[in-house]
GROMACS .gro file of C-alpha atoms in nm:
model
  421
    1MET     CA    1  -0.806   6.017   4.700
    2GLN     CA    2  -0.442   6.037   4.799
    3LEU     CA    3  -0.322   6.113   5.150
    4PHE     CA    4  -0.015   6.323   5.217
    5PRO     CA    5   0.278   6.105   5.330
    6SER     CA    6   0.378   6.196   5.687
    7THR     CA    7   0.495   6.015   5.998
    8TYR     CA    8   0.391   6.312   6.215
    9PHE     CA    9   0.032   6.340   6.090
   10THR     CA   10  -0.111   5.990   6.069
   11TYR     CA   11  -0.447   5.814   6.084
   12LYS     CA   12  -0.551   5.592   6.373
   13ASN     CA   13  -0.892   5.431   6.353
   14LYS     CA   14  -0.954   5.657   6.050
   15GLN     CA   15  -0.899   5.972   6.258
   16LEU     CA   16  -0.613   6.213   6.184
   17TYR     CA   17  -0.360   6.252   6.463
   18CYS     CA   18  -0.073   6.491   6.516
   19GLU     CA   19   0.182   6.279   6.699
   20GLY     CA   20  -0.025   6.121   6.978
   21VAL     CA   21  -0.316   6.366   6.980
   22ALA     CA   22  -0.635   6.343   6.774
   23VAL     CA   23  -0.696   6.654   6.568
   24THR     CA   24  -1.064   6.645   6.667
   25GLN     CA   25  -0.961   6.661   7.033
   26ILE     CA   26  -0.771   6.981   6.967
   27VAL     CA   27  -1.040   7.162   6.769
   28LYS     CA   28  -1.305   7.076   7.029
   29GLN     CA   29  -1.114   7.317   7.250
   30THR     CA   30  -0.992   7.572   6.997
   31GLY     CA   31  -1.249   7.577   6.720
   32THR     CA   32  -1.151   7.636   6.359
   33PRO     CA   33  -0.960   7.748   6.163
   34THR     CA   34  -0.658   7.643   6.368
   35TYR     CA   35  -0.292   7.582   6.294
   36ILE     CA   36  -0.142   7.269   6.451
   37TYR     CA   37   0.234   7.205   6.468
   38SER     CA   38   0.433   6.895   6.557
   39LYS     CA   39   0.722   6.972   6.793
   40LYS     CA   40   0.879   6.635   6.709
   41TYR     CA   41   0.905   6.743   6.345
   42PHE     CA   42   1.086   7.063   6.445
   43GLU     CA   43   1.327   6.860   6.655
   44ASP     CA   44   1.393   6.590   6.397
   45ALA     CA   45   1.442   6.830   6.106
   46SER     CA   46   1.678   7.049   6.306
   47LYS     CA   47   1.889   6.756   6.425
   48GLU     CA   48   1.901   6.608   6.075
   49PHE     CA   49   2.030   6.936   5.932
   50ASP     CA   50   2.288   6.973   6.206
   51GLU     CA   51   2.412   6.617   6.169
   52ALA     CA   52   2.447   6.643   5.790
   53PHE     CA   53   2.713   6.915   5.826
   54ARG     CA   54   2.901   6.774   6.124
   55ALA     CA   55   3.218   6.756   5.910
   56VAL     CA   56   3.259   7.136   5.915
   57ARG     CA   57   3.227   7.412   6.173
   58HIS     CA   58   2.877   7.541   6.123
   59LYS     CA   59   2.579   7.711   6.283
   60ILE     CA   60   2.210   7.705   6.203
   61PHE     CA   61   2.016   8.029   6.225
   62TYR     CA   62   1.643   7.960   6.205
   63ALA     CA   63   1.476   8.192   5.951
   64ALA     CA   64   1.202   8.340   6.169
   65LYS     CA   65   1.012   8.475   5.868
   66SER     CA   66   0.883   8.125   5.794
   67ASN     CA   67   0.703   8.097   6.129
   68PHE     CA   68   0.766   8.360   6.395
   69ASN     CA   69   0.542   8.229   6.672
   70LEU     CA   70   0.732   8.282   6.997
   71SER     CA   71   0.702   7.918   7.102
   72VAL     CA   72   0.829   7.799   6.764
   73ILE     CA   73   1.130   8.032   6.780
   74LYS     CA   74   1.192   7.921   7.139
   75THR     CA   75   1.187   7.556   7.031
   76PHE     CA   76   1.467   7.616   6.781
   77ILE     CA   77   1.665   7.823   7.033
   78GLU     CA   78   1.644   7.532   7.277
   79LEU     CA   79   1.773   7.305   7.000
   80GLY     CA   80   2.083   7.524   6.975
   81SER     CA   81   1.984   7.737   6.678
   82GLY     CA   82   2.041   8.106   6.632
   83VAL     CA   83   1.776   8.325   6.468
   84ASP     CA   84   1.782   8.508   6.134
   85VAL     CA   85   1.553   8.812   6.155
   86ASN     CA   86   1.428   9.037   5.877
   87SER     CA   87   1.287   9.337   6.063
   88GLU     CA   88   1.283   9.509   6.399
   89GLY     CA   89   0.959   9.322   6.472
   90GLU     CA   90   1.125   8.986   6.413
   91LEU     CA   91   1.423   9.102   6.622
   92TYR     CA   92   1.183   9.190   6.903
   93ARG     CA   93   1.020   8.849   6.874
   94ALA     CA   94   1.354   8.665   6.873
   95LEU     CA   95   1.469   8.846   7.188
   96LYS     CA   96   1.130   8.790   7.352
   97ALA     CA   97   1.160   8.417   7.278
   98GLY     CA   98   1.496   8.405   7.454
   99ALA     CA   99   1.752   8.440   7.174
  100LYS     CA  100   2.085   8.587   7.279
  101PRO     CA  101   2.191   8.885   7.064
  102GLU     CA  102   2.515   8.712   6.968
  103LYS     CA  103   2.303   8.440   6.807
  104ILE     CA  104   2.092   8.677   6.595
  105ILE     CA  105   2.161   8.784   6.235
  106LEU     CA  106   1.987   9.098   6.107
  107THR     CA  107   1.886   9.068   5.743
  108SER     CA  108   1.672   9.281   5.504
  109VAL     CA  109   1.719   9.446   5.169
  110GLY     CA  110   1.573   9.769   5.309
  111LYS     CA  111   1.674   9.829   5.669
  112THR     CA  112   1.571  10.160   5.822
  113LYS     CA  113   1.815  10.370   6.023
  114ASN     CA  114   1.626  10.268   6.333
  115GLU     CA  115   1.664   9.897   6.251
  116ILE     CA  116   2.039   9.936   6.197
  117LYS     CA  117   2.069  10.134   6.521
  118LEU     CA  118   1.865   9.876   6.709
  119GLY     CA  119   2.083   9.593   6.577
  120LEU     CA  120   2.394   9.778   6.695
  121GLU     CA  121   2.240   9.862   7.033
  122ARG     CA  122   2.148   9.499   7.087
  123ASP     CA  123   2.492   9.391   6.959
  124VAL     CA  124   2.364   9.123   6.722
  125LEU     CA  125   2.615   8.880   6.571
  126MET     CA  126   2.618   9.060   6.237
  127ILE     CA  127   2.422   9.285   6.007
  128LYS     CA  128   2.392   9.175   5.645
  129ALA     CA  129   2.444   9.468   5.408
  130GLU     CA  130   2.270   9.450   5.071
  131SER     CA  131   2.389   9.766   4.895
  132GLU     CA  132   2.687  10.001   4.878
  133GLU     CA  133   2.480  10.282   5.029
  134GLU     CA  134   2.382  10.060   5.320
  135VAL     CA  135   2.746   9.978   5.400
  136TYR     CA  136   2.824  10.351   5.425
  137LEU     CA  137   2.512  10.415   5.634
  138ILE     CA  138   2.600  10.135   5.878
  139ASN     CA  139   2.949  10.283   5.913
  140GLU     CA  140   2.803  10.630   5.976
  141ILE     CA  141   2.553  10.508   6.237
  142ALA     CA  142   2.813  10.291   6.411
  143SER     CA  143   3.051  10.590   6.423
  144SER     CA  144   2.783  10.807   6.585
  145MET     CA  145   2.733  10.535   6.847
  146ASN     CA  146   3.107  10.478   6.896
  147LYS     CA  147   3.065  10.114   6.797
  148ILE     CA  148   3.221   9.870   6.555
  149ALA     CA  149   2.955   9.705   6.337
  150ARG     CA  150   3.009   9.344   6.238
  151VAL     CA  151   2.893   9.325   5.876
  152ALA     CA  152   2.854   9.054   5.614
  153ILE     CA  153   2.790   9.151   5.254
  154ARG     CA  154   2.511   8.972   5.073
  155VAL     CA  155   2.635   8.885   4.727
  156ASN     CA  156   2.395   8.812   4.444
  157PRO     CA  157   2.563   8.536   4.240
  158ASP     CA  158   2.327   8.573   3.941
  159VAL     CA  159   2.219   8.209   3.953
  160ASN     CA  160   1.877   8.085   3.841
  161PRO     CA  161   1.727   7.894   4.137
  162LYS     CA  162   1.452   7.748   3.916
  163THR     CA  163   1.173   7.834   4.156
  164HIS     CA  164   0.864   8.059   4.154
  165PRO     CA  165   0.969   8.406   4.029
  166TYR     CA  166   0.829   8.574   4.341
  167ILE     CA  167   1.067   8.377   4.565
  168SER     CA  168   1.372   8.387   4.342
  169THR     CA  169   1.638   8.606   4.505
  170GLY     CA  170   1.965   8.509   4.337
  171LEU     CA  171   1.929   8.650   3.986
  172SER     CA  172   2.077   8.985   3.884
  173GLU     CA  173   1.724   9.107   3.806
  174ASN     CA  174   1.623   9.048   4.171
  175LYS     CA  175   1.648   9.327   4.428
  176PHE     CA  176   1.869   9.137   4.671
  177GLY     CA  177   2.239   9.181   4.746
  178VAL     CA  178   2.520   9.326   4.536
  179ASP     CA  179   2.711   9.179   4.245
  180SER     CA  180   3.055   9.024   4.299
  181GLU     CA  181   3.245   9.324   4.161
  182THR     CA  182   3.069   9.565   4.398
  183ALA     CA  183   3.124   9.326   4.688
  184LEU     CA  184   3.494   9.302   4.610
  185LYS     CA  185   3.520   9.682   4.596
  186LEU     CA  186   3.347   9.717   4.934
  187PHE     CA  187   3.552   9.449   5.106
  188ARG     CA  188   3.868   9.621   4.983
  189LYS     CA  189   3.758   9.938   5.166
  190GLN     CA  190   3.787   9.766   5.505
  191LYS     CA  191   4.065  10.002   5.620
  192GLU     CA  192   3.869  10.312   5.518
  193LEU     CA  193   3.552  10.202   5.699
  194LYS     CA  194   3.668  10.270   6.054
  195ASN     CA  195   3.347  10.153   6.223
  196ILE     CA  196   3.286   9.835   6.026
  197LEU     CA  197   3.444   9.494   6.065
  198PHE     CA  198   3.365   9.273   5.769
  199THR     CA  199   3.304   8.922   5.900
  200GLY     CA  200   3.158   8.726   5.612
  201ILE     CA  201   3.007   8.669   5.272
  202ASP     CA  202   2.636   8.590   5.252
  203MET     CA  203   2.405   8.449   4.986
  204HIS     CA  204   2.043   8.343   4.967
  205ILE     CA  205   1.938   8.255   4.614
  206GLY     CA  206   1.571   8.179   4.668
  207SER     CA  207   1.314   7.962   4.837
  208GLN     CA  208   1.159   7.623   4.763
  209ILE     CA  209   1.455   7.519   4.545
  210THR     CA  210   1.423   7.153   4.446
  211THR     CA  211   1.747   7.094   4.254
  212LEU     CA  212   2.102   7.097   4.385
  213SER     CA  213   2.274   7.259   4.087
  214PRO     CA  214   2.180   7.623   4.167
  215PHE     CA  215   2.325   7.587   4.517
  216VAL     CA  216   2.646   7.430   4.388
  217GLU     CA  217   2.689   7.698   4.122
  218ALA     CA  218   2.628   7.983   4.368
  219VAL     CA  219   2.849   7.842   4.643
  220GLU     CA  220   3.133   7.781   4.397
  221LYS     CA  221   3.111   8.142   4.272
  222LEU     CA  222   3.115   8.294   4.619
  223ALA     CA  223   3.376   8.051   4.752
  224ASN     CA  224   3.608   8.182   4.480
  225LEU     CA  225   3.538   8.537   4.595
  226PHE     CA  226   3.604   8.435   4.955
  227LEU     CA  227   3.941   8.284   4.860
  228ILE     CA  228   4.042   8.592   4.658
  229LEU     CA  229   3.978   8.809   4.963
  230LYS     CA  230   4.165   8.567   5.186
  231LYS     CA  231   4.465   8.580   4.952
  232GLU     CA  232   4.454   8.960   4.974
  233GLY     CA  233   4.471   8.939   5.354
  234LEU     CA  234   4.106   8.988   5.450
  235GLU     CA  235   4.028   8.712   5.698
  236LEU     CA  236   3.653   8.658   5.692
  237ILE     CA  237   3.515   8.423   5.957
  238HIS     CA  238   3.171   8.339   5.815
  239PHE     CA  239   3.044   8.196   5.487
  240ASP     CA  240   2.665   8.218   5.493
  241ILE     CA  241   2.477   7.995   5.247
  242GLY     CA  242   2.132   8.113   5.358
  243GLY     CA  243   1.833   7.883   5.315
  244GLY     CA  244   1.604   7.779   5.032
  245ILE     CA  245   1.595   7.398   5.036
  246GLY     CA  246   1.265   7.285   4.885
  247ILE     CA  247   1.021   7.052   5.056
  248GLN     CA  248   0.746   6.825   4.929
  249TYR     CA  249   0.405   6.987   4.894
  250ASN     CA  250   0.275   6.764   4.616
  251ASP     CA  251   0.482   6.543   4.388
  252GLU     CA  252   0.798   6.754   4.372
  253LYS     CA  253   1.123   6.567   4.334
  254THR     CA  254   1.328   6.713   4.616
  255PHE     CA  255   1.662   6.624   4.769
  256SER     CA  256   1.756   6.532   5.124
  257VAL     CA  257   1.970   6.749   5.348
  258ASN     CA  258   2.231   6.472   5.335
  259LYS     CA  259   2.251   6.508   4.955
  260PHE     CA  260   2.272   6.884   5.008
  261ALA     CA  261   2.570   6.832   5.238
  262GLU     CA  262   2.737   6.585   5.001
  263ALA     CA  263   2.722   6.843   4.722
  264LEU     CA  264   2.848   7.140   4.923
  265LEU     CA  265   3.099   6.998   5.171
  266PRO     CA  266   3.380   6.953   4.914
  267ILE     CA  267   3.351   7.325   4.829
  268VAL     CA  268   3.316   7.477   5.177
  269LYS     CA  269   3.574   7.262   5.355
  270LYS     CA  270   3.857   7.447   5.180
  271LEU     CA  271   3.736   7.783   5.314
  272ASN     CA  272   3.839   7.695   5.671
  273CYS     CA  273   3.575   7.912   5.830
  274GLU     CA  274   3.239   7.878   6.000
  275ILE     CA  275   2.956   7.790   5.760
  276ILE     CA  276   2.617   7.941   5.836
  277PHE     CA  277   2.278   7.811   5.724
  278GLU     CA  278   1.942   7.985   5.754
  279PRO     CA  279   1.672   7.722   5.694
  280GLY     CA  280   1.310   7.816   5.749
  281ARG     CA  281   1.059   7.631   5.531
  282TYR     CA  282   1.269   7.312   5.552
  283LEU     CA  283   1.229   7.310   5.931
  284THR     CA  284   0.866   7.415   5.957
  285ALA     CA  285   0.647   7.360   5.649
  286ASN     CA  286   0.564   6.993   5.692
  287ALA     CA  287   0.550   7.034   6.068
  288GLY     CA  288   0.214   7.206   6.042
  289ILE     CA  289  -0.142   7.179   5.917
  290LEU     CA  290  -0.434   7.419   5.901
  291VAL     CA  291  -0.761   7.263   6.017
  292THR     CA  292  -1.081   7.404   5.874
  293GLU     CA  293  -1.451   7.318   5.894
  294VAL     CA  294  -1.680   7.265   5.596
  295LEU     CA  295  -1.957   7.525   5.613
  296TYR     CA  296  -2.144   7.440   5.293
  297THR     CA  297  -2.124   7.219   4.988
  298LYS     CA  298  -2.254   7.347   4.658
  299LYS     CA  299  -2.260   7.240   4.297
  300ASN     CA  300  -2.323   7.415   3.968
  301GLN     CA  301  -2.308   7.303   3.605
  302HIS     CA  302  -1.929   7.316   3.608
  303LYS     CA  303  -1.794   7.211   3.945
  304ASN     CA  304  -1.832   7.125   4.311
  305PHE     CA  305  -1.741   7.368   4.585
  306LEU     CA  306  -1.653   7.302   4.946
  307VAL     CA  307  -1.698   7.630   5.130
  308VAL     CA  308  -1.485   7.621   5.445
  309ASP     CA  309  -1.421   7.860   5.733
  310ALA     CA  310  -1.052   7.910   5.649
  311ALA     CA  311  -0.962   8.164   5.384
  312MET     CA  312  -0.685   8.346   5.205
  313THR     CA  313  -0.665   8.556   5.521
  314ASP     CA  314  -0.545   8.245   5.705
  315LEU     CA  315  -0.334   8.080   5.432
  316LEU     CA  316  -0.240   8.317   5.151
  317ARG     CA  317   0.003   8.098   4.955
  318PRO     CA  318  -0.253   7.939   4.717
  319SER     CA  319  -0.395   8.280   4.626
  320ILE     CA  320  -0.067   8.467   4.584
  321TYR     CA  321   0.156   8.195   4.434
  322GLY     CA  322  -0.095   7.943   4.305
  323ALA     CA  323   0.076   7.721   4.561
  324TYR     CA  324  -0.032   7.361   4.610
  325HIS     CA  325  -0.133   7.236   4.956
  326HIS     CA  326  -0.272   6.888   4.991
  327VAL     CA  327  -0.620   6.884   5.147
  328GLN     CA  328  -0.760   6.574   5.313
  329PRO     CA  329  -1.036   6.478   5.559
  330VAL     CA  330  -0.965   6.467   5.930
  331LYS     CA  331  -1.196   6.166   5.946
  332LEU     CA  332  -1.182   5.903   5.672
  333ASP     CA  333  -1.510   5.746   5.564
  334GLU     CA  334  -1.475   5.475   5.302
  335SER     CA  335  -1.852   5.458   5.257
  336ARG     CA  336  -1.851   5.800   5.093
  337SER     CA  337  -1.789   5.842   4.723
  338GLU     CA  338  -1.521   6.072   4.589
  339ILE     CA  339  -1.578   6.402   4.414
  340ILE     CA  340  -1.362   6.661   4.241
  341ALA     CA  341  -1.405   6.996   4.413
  342ASP     CA  342  -1.262   7.340   4.477
  343VAL     CA  343  -1.197   7.420   4.843
  344VAL     CA  344  -1.284   7.787   4.888
  345GLY     CA  345  -1.311   8.036   5.173
  346PRO     CA  346  -1.568   8.297   5.282
  347VAL     CA  347  -1.374   8.608   5.172
  348CYS     CA  348  -1.531   8.822   4.899
  349GLU     CA  349  -1.264   8.751   4.637
  350SER     CA  350  -1.267   8.489   4.362
  351GLY     CA  351  -0.899   8.444   4.445
  352ASP     CA  352  -0.994   8.315   4.789
  353PHE     CA  353  -0.926   7.944   4.758
  354LEU     CA  354  -0.716   7.680   4.932
  355ALA     CA  355  -0.730   7.416   4.659
  356LYS     CA  356  -0.873   7.368   4.311
  357GLU     CA  357  -0.992   7.059   4.125
  358ARG     CA  358  -0.907   6.817   4.405
  359THR     CA  359  -1.022   6.459   4.438
  360ILE     CA  360  -1.158   6.421   4.788
  361GLN     CA  361  -1.420   6.218   4.969
  362LYS     CA  362  -1.767   6.368   4.961
  363CYS     CA  363  -1.808   6.616   5.244
  364GLU     CA  364  -2.093   6.736   5.460
  365HIS     CA  365  -2.155   7.044   5.672
  366GLY     CA  366  -1.940   7.023   5.986
  367ASP     CA  367  -1.672   6.794   5.844
  368LEU     CA  368  -1.313   6.887   5.920
  369LEU     CA  369  -1.042   6.914   5.656
  370ALA     CA  370  -0.666   6.932   5.705
  371VAL     CA  371  -0.464   7.160   5.479
  372MET     CA  372  -0.120   7.000   5.483
  373SER     CA  373   0.231   7.151   5.472
  374ALA     CA  374   0.107   7.472   5.635
  375GLY     CA  375   0.377   7.523   5.897
  376ALA     CA  376   0.574   7.778   5.693
  377TYR     CA  377   0.450   8.106   5.546
  378GLY     CA  378   0.104   8.035   5.680
  379MET     CA  379   0.020   8.224   5.996
  380VAL     CA  380   0.299   8.476   5.933
  381MET     CA  381   0.120   8.592   5.616
  382ALA     CA  382  -0.228   8.596   5.773
  383SER     CA  383  -0.427   8.919   5.758
  384ASN     CA  384  -0.742   9.081   5.891
  385TYR     CA  385  -0.901   9.140   5.549
  386ASN     CA  386  -1.281   9.142   5.584
  387ALA     CA  387  -1.207   9.208   5.955
  388ARG     CA  388  -1.154   8.836   6.000
  389ARG     CA  389  -0.984   8.725   6.320
  390LYS     CA  390  -0.654   8.544   6.291
  391PRO     CA  391  -0.662   8.174   6.383
  392ALA     CA  392  -0.527   7.996   6.688
  393GLU     CA  393  -0.195   7.810   6.689
  394ILE     CA  394  -0.130   7.483   6.869
  395LEU     CA  395   0.193   7.297   6.949
  396VAL     CA  396   0.171   6.920   6.998
  397THR     CA  397   0.432   6.744   7.208
  398GLY     CA  398   0.382   6.368   7.216
  399ASN     CA  399   0.044   6.299   7.374
  400SER     CA  400  -0.031   6.654   7.483
  401PHE     CA  401  -0.090   6.991   7.322
  402SER     CA  402  -0.075   7.354   7.422
  403ILE     CA  403  -0.220   7.673   7.280
  404ILE     CA  404   0.073   7.888   7.167
  405ARG     CA  405  -0.142   8.164   7.023
  406ALA     CA  406  -0.504   8.223   7.112
  407ARG     CA  407  -0.755   8.301   6.843
  408GLU     CA  408  -0.765   8.676   6.790
  409THR     CA  409  -1.044   8.850   6.979
  410PHE     CA  410  -1.282   9.111   6.842
  411GLU     CA  411  -1.139   9.354   7.098
  412HIS     CA  412  -0.791   9.302   6.954
  413LEU     CA  413  -0.922   9.383   6.607
  414VAL     CA  414  -0.995   9.741   6.716
  415PHE     CA  415  -0.772   9.802   7.019
  416ASP     CA  416  -0.541  10.047   6.838
  417GLU     CA  417  -0.828  10.240   6.678
  418GLU     CA  418  -1.118  10.276   6.920
  419ASN     CA  419  -0.949  10.540   7.137
  420TYR     CA  420  -0.939  10.768   6.833
  421LEU     CA  421  -1.314  10.762   6.765
   0.00000   0.00000   0.00000
């Protein structure tokens, strides 16, 4: 049985700790399933990213979609990050967590009129437009409000990010952004669009990208577009590379943020503008685990099952993407033999699983398991299917921990319905 390599989740006396706190100590108070995050990981990853690009003017905008817990967003704000939001709900959360509007970017391939209006009312740093129609709509809404909208155009560079097709966003067949020719046409209409100020070019080619070449290819393409516009007299002030750096879930060969910087700095330095990054998964995924309790063990002619109290309603990624998350015991017991088992949840779907065909120490009722790399796209994708309550979330800081989201109550499950009975 292999253990996931981490300096933030380690074993002491065969018990799993997050930083200086035993996982068992946390779940005694919170129960299971529960998400646990390491604040030190957030801090270290953010500082590492910032330091890697010290050679150019840059800003980090944390991609709230990866983990929008208020305390998590607040942590990144306190570290100097802005916030990239993808809906009016994420905008509300960012403001609630303390983000200043001038450090918020409003993204989304399908913004409603209300979302555009809200972004303008709040005076966010910029709105990213993803279609020609949207540019005209932003101009119209801004005119009706007697405002000038700061707009970046998201350009789809038609680059294969070599990732899961569901999280590829930089190919021409994907719904995101506009092609370079359309972008060029729109930028050249700056004088006609009286209530828009174009401030930048944006890209985001996908998520969980584990090779550098797609980034280099995309940045080179859009840097050329940036320089064409500059030569024509349009002075853009932002070049937004987005996010997408892959992390280790299993045995992926990934690259460090320093290698990322080494590859991109020679290209972006010549732009002489502020470079924007929007990391999400890179900052949060390996900062978190999902702790679950073994309810039953069962065996048939074909395989072993560990039935646990966490489900696809708590961590959807394995079910929707076939994503790998390492699963390991919270308490190691070398006296137990190893088995190969599927780790499955209580939901009435055969697609409800957290892991398949995993080598793990033999488990018993009441044992705790840690699902690793669960800090990104975990709780944010949780649902109430089967009327299951959403789990608690915990933030560990050194030798102490705090509840940053209580387990959902039964009352909360029905609060917006019962008055209509």
